[in-house]
Amino acid sequence: MAVALSNELPDENLLALLTQDSERAMELIFRQYYIFVCRSITRILPHGHVAEDLAQDVFHDLWKKRDSLIIKSSLTAYLRRAAVNKTLNFIRDRKIKWDDEPALETTTNAVPNARQYLEAQELRELIDRTIDGLPERCRLVFTLSRFEEMTYQEIANDLGISIKTVENQMSKALRILKAVLAPVLQSS
Amino acid sequence: MTSKEKKGLEQWVDFHSGSAEESKMMKGIWEATGVYKSSFQPDVNKEFSRYKAKTGHSGAVIASMKPWLILLKVAAAAAILVFAVLLYKYSLDASGKMDNITAGKGVSKSFLLSDGSSVSINENTRLHFPANFSGADRRVQLTGEAFFQVTKDATHPFVVETPQAEIQVLGTSFNVREYPNEGVTEVFVKTGKVAVTKKTTGERHFLLAGDKLTIETATNAAIISKDNRGNSLAWKNGRLVFDEKPIDEILKSVERLYHVHFEFESKTLHNCLLNITFDASHMNDALKSFEVACPGIRIRPSGRGGYTVVGKCCE
């Protein structure tokens, strides 16, 4: 199994390899994209363990489809889309409740100290905490827009809500993020 | 920023800002939030092993199917399907297929793995393993309790994975017990040397023959004690041996073996020391041996798997 893993291969090579030496290609793809897929999932559904399980399924699906796979865009885009679909399906199947109340009582408490968030790590934590603390539906809409290259219309279609609701949820998310981040952004 | 990301940000600006200053703020939020979840760092090696175990990856054989498939494409459509399915199934059997052996309540089973190692699993136990070991290590997954006698192969370490721990050996015999409801991982080494890694902390413990390691799942507290009599294997050997041990401790072993519970009528009784060897394959025999070793006591059922120990032993 000792394959040269340090050099990342471009998507096209990996895809070509997948049709010739599928096992080795699959390992390379897994190692190159696993964290990427996990992060895509956990931005939508912030539970590490679930994210890892769903990511496993994403790669397993790719493996099962390897002979009939047609990727129009890039492997990156394909895996991201697969991750988003898998996660949204999971949310739908489990009927995870969209609570419009904040998940955590955080957002505004963090503001007074915001000026002190100069360290990259602290800023990262502040952002994680703030986005995690958004009401569920609000967070979902925000992360799909920010990270998954989806338009408001696509988000509305995927979640089965109106575009107006998407706009409202986005406004809410941006308002909260603005309140938390303004001191940091203005000081820099 | 990719062109799609630019479009995303443009959307924010179009919908949610009315002034140049607000647009600048949108851009700031967009950039700052880019780090969201970037500290989430799964263990890729571990996850890849899990992926392999789950999918039964083994490559070479599956990959060599392709020329066959191309040839078959010219054959009749119905025949292709049937044959391809059979071929695929066969190739899986020959390579990366995973096997499961499960023992239900009151049952234990013994069997051989493809490398010649033998395994006995205790009741309520599941072992997940490759039908044929391939790859760098010989990895199996265990829930419950099992005794392994592993054939020596220094180049392919044998690894037992439980939900809480990883036990690595080169060639030896040892017992692993980790039932989900017990909250502890126990490893007993009969011969050879074993390394146990607690998954949550990464802490490593090295055990030699006769050592018994107990790790509490909740606290990660680890204790290494001696079990020179091999009582950890009573479930398999049907024999418990105690030298000068308090009745309390002895009955605890019986409790564990048969899922029963003992209560002492007298508070001093459980401190009595006993030398006793008994056949543990049937509980009633075990209890009789007790009454013989200590003629003053009687053990009476009190319902619901409970027993009361009455009388005197060493006073």
XYZ file of C-alpha atoms in Angstrom, chain A residues 1 19 22-23 26-27 30-31 34-35 38-39 42-43 46 48 52-53 56-57 59-60 63 66-67 124 127-128 131-132 139 142-143 145-147 149-152 167 170-171 174 177-178 181-182 185-186, chain B residues 2 4-5 8 11-12 15-16 21-22 25-26 28-52 54-55 57-60 62-63 66 69 88 135-136:
100
model
C 0.000 0.000 0.000
C -10.582 3.322 -15.036
C -9.097 1.479 -9.844
C -7.870 0.308 -6.473
C -9.371 5.091 -5.230
C -6.787 5.215 -2.467
C -9.572 9.092 -0.867
C -6.386 10.440 0.660
C -11.254 12.902 2.271
C -10.696 15.955 4.466
C -15.552 15.899 5.437
C -15.284 19.652 5.781
C -19.501 19.355 8.490
C -20.158 22.909 7.306
C -21.760 20.291 12.224
C -17.854 15.359 13.187
C -17.050 11.058 8.704
C -19.678 8.397 8.103
C -17.233 7.345 3.721
C -20.492 6.841 1.838
C -16.355 7.649 -1.577
C -18.099 4.315 -1.562
C -16.284 3.464 -6.115
C -16.482 4.063 -11.242
C -17.227 2.182 -14.468
C -11.246 30.654 13.482
C -16.219 32.081 13.285
C -16.924 28.424 14.018
C -21.884 30.070 12.462
C -22.564 26.981 14.597
C -27.028 28.303 9.140
C -25.814 30.541 4.794
C -23.324 27.680 4.405
C -24.470 30.019 -0.258
C -21.025 30.688 1.155
C -19.336 27.360 0.545
C -21.375 27.604 -4.907
C -25.160 27.553 -4.931
C -27.370 30.444 -6.003
C -30.330 31.499 -3.864
C -33.202 35.846 1.292
C -29.400 35.078 4.533
C -30.150 38.581 5.817
C -25.283 38.254 7.598
C -22.059 37.811 11.389
C -21.721 41.535 10.821
C -17.150 40.438 12.900
C -17.424 44.206 12.434
C -12.825 43.595 10.297
C -12.645 47.304 11.046
C -13.102 31.409 -8.366
C -18.424 30.957 -8.968
C -17.345 32.361 -5.644
C -21.840 34.121 -4.710
C -25.386 37.909 -4.776
C -24.749 38.917 -1.184
C -29.453 41.391 -2.001
C -28.113 42.607 1.304
C -19.460 50.526 3.025
C -21.907 47.648 3.401
C -18.487 44.555 4.899
C -20.014 41.732 2.804
C -15.040 41.094 4.683
C -17.566 38.560 5.991
C -17.099 36.413 2.896
C -13.355 36.312 3.366
C -13.352 35.878 7.130
C -15.847 33.008 7.078
C -13.643 31.082 4.638
C -11.954 29.439 7.611
C -15.223 27.931 8.895
C -14.548 24.334 9.994
C -11.032 24.464 8.616
C -9.768 23.164 11.940
C -11.799 19.959 11.490
C -9.021 17.463 10.978
C -10.121 13.831 10.603
C -7.483 11.103 10.723
C -7.195 10.149 7.057
C -5.149 6.998 7.657
C -7.622 5.655 10.146
C -10.568 6.607 7.984
C -9.034 4.957 4.950
C -8.591 1.719 6.903
C -12.231 1.954 7.903
C -13.194 2.559 4.283
C -11.200 -0.472 3.166
C -16.207 -1.537 4.832
C -15.903 -1.901 1.091
C -11.264 -3.167 -1.287
C -8.652 -5.307 -2.915
C -8.199 -4.015 -6.380
C -6.095 -6.324 -8.432
C -11.602 -6.424 -9.473
C -9.511 -4.322 -11.834
C -12.306 -4.953 -17.107
C -16.266 -6.856 -19.486
C -17.975 -10.088 -9.917
C -2.288 -5.381 2.746
C 0.198 -4.295 5.336
